[in-house]
Amino acid sequence: MPGGVSSPVRSFRSVGGEPFFVVSGKGARVRDADGRSYIDYVMSYGPHLFGHQPPFLNRALARAIRRGTSYGAPTEAEVRLAERVTRLVPSVEMVRFVNSGTEATMSAARLARAATGRKRIVKTEGGYHGHADLFLVSAGSGVATLAIADSPGVPAEVVEQTVVVPYNDARALEDAFRRLAGEIAAVILEPLAANMGVVAPAAGYLEAARDLTRRHGALLIFDEVISGFRLAAGGAQEISGVLPDLTTLGKILGGGLPVGAYGGPRALMESVAPSGPVYQAGTLSGNPLAMAAGIAMLQEIERHPPYEDLERKAAHLERLLAERIDALGLAGKVCLARAGSLLTLFFAPGPMTDFASVKRSDTKRYAAFFHAMRERGVFLPPAQFEAWFVSTAHTEADLRRTAKAAGESLEAAFRDLH
Ligand SMILES: *Cc1c(COP(=O)(O)O)cnc(C)c1O
C-alpha cells in the first residue's frame, strides 16, 4: 500500500514518524496495536458524532447484517433514509445515495453542468471536495498539507475549467462572474470551511454567493460532507438560512460506513438517471448496511438532538485550551478557531479567514505539538489544516486531560523549536 495507508492524510508524513495501527474504538477512545489508548479527536474525520460504537448503531448494524449485505435491487432502507434526509436538510427534496463524499461532489458538478449547459466550476481556495480531477486545484485537507497544488495525472484541460477564488471573498466571486459571464455552471463551497482547519464564513458571504449565482444563472452547491448533521440536523444551511441548489453529504450520514449523497429540488434531481439523462450509478450505492447506519444516526439525531451537548463540550474545551495558552503567554503565537464541535488550534495569530491566513501557520511547531499530544495519549489529526472533532462521547474528564496535555505539549513545542 503506498505509504502504508489507504488515504494519504492517515500517514504521519506531514508531521513525521509512522502512524499507529488502530485495533478498536469505543466512545471517545481508540486503542492501537501496542495496547495504548488515546482520547480521539480524529473521529474518522467526522462520521462519529456520538463517538465510536454507540450502542444504537451497533444494534442497527447487527439487525441489518442478518438480512444480507447487498442485492442490486432497491431496499426499503434507502427509502427510509431518503425520507429522513429530505425532512432534515432544508434544501433537499430528492436525494441520490452514493458511496463517498468524492462521488457526491463529482456527481453534483456533473448535474450542475448538465442543468446549465456550462462547463466552469468555481471553487474556493483551501476548499476540499474529494479527489475528483476537477477539484484538485488549491484543495485543502491532505492536499494542502502535502502542498500539491495540482496532482500529476490531472489533465490541464480538465482543471482549466475550474476557477479558484479565495474563501470569504465575495468581491473575487463577483469578479469571476464578470470575467466569465455565461460560462460558470456552479460555485461549490463548504458553508463552514473545515478542510483548511476551521474557517467560519464571514457575515454575508454565503448570502453573496447565493445572490451572485442566482443572478448569473449558475447553481450554488454547498458541500456539507463535514458540516451536514454536525452543527444542526439541517447542517450549515439550517444555521445560515442560505439554501443552495445542490447539497453534498457524507461522513455523519454513514455513521462510519461508506455513504455519500447529493440532493436538491425535485426539478433538478429529476434530471438524474433513470428519471433523466444525467448518468450516475453505483454497484454498492444505497448499500443496506450503510443505509442502516445512516438511519440509526439520523434517528438518534432526531430523537435526542446532540447539538447543545456538543456545543457545551466543545466550548468548554476551547475555554480550557485558551486558559493554557494565556498562562503560557502564547496568545500572539497560536489561535483557536471553533464552530460548534469543530475546532482547530492554529500555530499562527488569528483571525483565520481564508487559505492565505491559515497558511501562515507554523507547521513544524504543529508537528512537535502533535507528537507531544500523542505521547500524552491524545490523538489529533496528523496535520495542521484539519479540524478536531468533539463527540458526545467525550467526557468532562477527557476534556480536562486534553487541556492539561495541550498545556504541556505547547510548552514543549515552543521550548524545543526556536
Ligand atoms: C471528506 C470530504 C469530502 C470527500 O469525502 P470522501 O468520503 O472522503 O470522498 C468532500 N467534501 C468535504 C467538505 C469533505 O470534508
JSON list of N, CA and C in Angstrom, two decimals, residues 30 99 117 123-124 127 142 154 178 184 195 206 227 250 252 286 311 355 358 365 392 398:
[
{"chain": "A", "resi": 30, "resn": "VAL", "atom": "N", "xyz": [-9.65, 5.47, 21.01]},
{"chain": "A", "resi": 30, "resn": "VAL", "atom": "CA", "xyz": [-9.17, 4.40, 20.13]},
{"chain": "A", "resi": 30, "resn": "VAL", "atom": "C", "xyz": [-8.00, 3.72, 20.82]},
{"chain": "A", "resi": 99, "resn": "ASN", "atom": "N", "xyz": [-21.37, 6.36, -2.57]},
{"chain": "A", "resi": 99, "resn": "ASN", "atom": "CA", "xyz": [-20.53, 5.66, -1.58]},
{"chain": "A", "resi": 99, "resn": "ASN", "atom": "C", "xyz": [-19.51, 6.53, -0.86]},
{"chain": "A", "resi": 117, "resn": "GLY", "atom": "N", "xyz": [-25.78, 23.73, -18.96]},
{"chain": "A", "resi": 117, "resn": "GLY", "atom": "CA", "xyz": [-25.14, 23.69, -20.27]},
{"chain": "A", "resi": 117, "resn": "GLY", "atom": "C", "xyz": [-23.82, 24.46, -20.28]},
{"chain": "A", "resi": 123, "resn": "LYS", "atom": "N", "xyz": [-14.48, 27.02, -7.38]},
{"chain": "A", "resi": 123, "resn": "LYS", "atom": "CA", "xyz": [-14.28, 26.51, -6.02]},
{"chain": "A", "resi": 123, "resn": "LYS", "atom": "C", "xyz": [-13.46, 27.51, -5.24]},
{"chain": "A", "resi": 124, "resn": "THR", "atom": "N", "xyz": [-13.44, 27.34, -3.94]},
{"chain": "A", "resi": 124, "resn": "THR", "atom": "CA", "xyz": [-12.68, 28.27, -3.11]},
{"chain": "A", "resi": 124, "resn": "THR", "atom": "C", "xyz": [-11.32, 27.68, -2.76]},
{"chain": "A", "resi": 127, "resn": "GLY", "atom": "N", "xyz": [-10.58, 24.88, -0.17]},
{"chain": "A", "resi": 127, "resn": "GLY", "atom": "CA", "xyz": [-11.79, 24.07, -0.04]},
{"chain": "A", "resi": 127, "resn": "GLY", "atom": "C", "xyz": [-11.49, 22.67, -0.57]},
{"chain": "A", "resi": 142, "resn": "GLY", "atom": "N", "xyz": [-5.53, 16.87, 3.02]},
{"chain": "A", "resi": 142, "resn": "GLY", "atom": "CA", "xyz": [-4.25, 16.24, 2.77]},
{"chain": "A", "resi": 142, "resn": "GLY", "atom": "C", "xyz": [-3.49, 16.92, 1.65]},
{"chain": "A", "resi": 154, "resn": "VAL", "atom": "N", "xyz": [-3.73, 14.72, -13.62]},
{"chain": "A", "resi": 154, "resn": "VAL", "atom": "CA", "xyz": [-4.94, 15.51, -13.86]},
{"chain": "A", "resi": 154, "resn": "VAL", "atom": "C", "xyz": [-4.69, 16.37, -15.10]},
{"chain": "A", "resi": 178, "resn": "ARG", "atom": "N", "xyz": [-17.99, 38.25, -13.56]},
{"chain": "A", "resi": 178, "resn": "ARG", "atom": "CA", "xyz": [-17.88, 39.30, -14.56]},
{"chain": "A", "resi": 178, "resn": "ARG", "atom": "C", "xyz": [-16.96, 38.84, -15.69]},
{"chain": "A", "resi": 184, "resn": "ILE", "atom": "N", "xyz": [-20.07, 29.97, -16.20]},
{"chain": "A", "resi": 184, "resn": "ILE", "atom": "CA", "xyz": [-19.96, 29.27, -14.91]},
{"chain": "A", "resi": 184, "resn": "ILE", "atom": "C", "xyz": [-21.22, 28.44, -14.63]},
{"chain": "A", "resi": 195, "resn": "ASN", "atom": "N", "xyz": [-11.64, 22.03, 5.96]},
{"chain": "A", "resi": 195, "resn": "ASN", "atom": "CA", "xyz": [-10.54, 21.26, 5.39]},
{"chain": "A", "resi": 195, "resn": "ASN", "atom": "C", "xyz": [-9.27, 22.08, 5.20]},
{"chain": "A", "resi": 206, "resn": "LEU", "atom": "N", "xyz": [-22.10, 33.86, 2.50]},
{"chain": "A", "resi": 206, "resn": "LEU", "atom": "CA", "xyz": [-22.94, 32.83, 1.88]},
{"chain": "A", "resi": 206, "resn": "LEU", "atom": "C", "xyz": [-24.11, 33.49, 1.14]},
{"chain": "A", "resi": 227, "resn": "SER", "atom": "N", "xyz": [-20.01, 19.45, 7.31]},
{"chain": "A", "resi": 227, "resn": "SER", "atom": "CA", "xyz": [-20.91, 20.27, 8.13]},
{"chain": "A", "resi": 227, "resn": "SER", "atom": "C", "xyz": [-22.32, 19.69, 8.23]},
{"chain": "A", "resi": 250, "resn": "GLY", "atom": "N", "xyz": [-22.11, 13.34, 3.41]},
{"chain": "A", "resi": 250, "resn": "GLY", "atom": "CA", "xyz": [-21.29, 12.13, 3.60]},
{"chain": "A", "resi": 250, "resn": "GLY", "atom": "C", "xyz": [-21.02, 11.99, 5.09]},
{"chain": "A", "resi": 252, "resn": "ILE", "atom": "N", "xyz": [-21.08, 11.92, 8.58]},
{"chain": "A", "resi": 252, "resn": "ILE", "atom": "CA", "xyz": [-22.06, 11.55, 9.61]},
{"chain": "A", "resi": 252, "resn": "ILE", "atom": "C", "xyz": [-23.21, 10.74, 9.00]},
{"chain": "A", "resi": 286, "resn": "GLY", "atom": "N", "xyz": [-26.36, 2.86, -1.88]},
{"chain": "A", "resi": 286, "resn": "GLY", "atom": "CA", "xyz": [-27.56, 2.52, -1.11]},
{"chain": "A", "resi": 286, "resn": "GLY", "atom": "C", "xyz": [-27.40, 1.19, -0.40]},
{"chain": "A", "resi": 311, "resn": "GLU", "atom": "N", "xyz": [-22.05, 21.56, 21.71]},
{"chain": "A", "resi": 311, "resn": "GLU", "atom": "CA", "xyz": [-21.65, 22.96, 21.83]},
{"chain": "A", "resi": 311, "resn": "GLU", "atom": "C", "xyz": [-21.04, 23.21, 23.22]},
{"chain": "A", "resi": 355, "resn": "PHE", "atom": "N", "xyz": [-7.55, 30.84, 3.06]},
{"chain": "A", "resi": 355, "resn": "PHE", "atom": "CA", "xyz": [-6.40, 29.96, 2.93]},
{"chain": "A", "resi": 355, "resn": "PHE", "atom": "C", "xyz": [-5.09, 30.70, 3.17]},
{"chain": "A", "resi": 358, "resn": "VAL", "atom": "N", "xyz": [-4.53, 30.96, 6.97]},
{"chain": "A", "resi": 358, "resn": "VAL", "atom": "CA", "xyz": [-4.17, 29.71, 7.67]},
{"chain": "A", "resi": 358, "resn": "VAL", "atom": "C", "xyz": [-2.78, 29.23, 7.25]},
{"chain": "A", "resi": 365, "resn": "ARG", "atom": "N", "xyz": [6.01, 23.51, 14.17]},
{"chain": "A", "resi": 365, "resn": "ARG", "atom": "CA", "xyz": [5.63, 23.56, 15.57]},
{"chain": "A", "resi": 365, "resn": "ARG", "atom": "C", "xyz": [4.35, 22.71, 15.79]},
{"chain": "A", "resi": 392, "resn": "THR", "atom": "N", "xyz": [-20.19, 13.47, 21.34]},
{"chain": "A", "resi": 392, "resn": "THR", "atom": "CA", "xyz": [-20.95, 13.42, 22.60]},
{"chain": "A", "resi": 392, "resn": "THR", "atom": "C", "xyz": [-20.30, 12.44, 23.58]},
{"chain": "A", "resi": 398, "resn": "ASP", "atom": "N", "xyz": [-12.22, 13.80, 29.98]},
{"chain": "A", "resi": 398, "resn": "ASP", "atom": "CA", "xyz": [-11.43, 13.75, 28.73]},
{"chain": "A", "resi": 398, "resn": "ASP", "atom": "C", "xyz": [-10.97, 15.15, 28.35]}
]
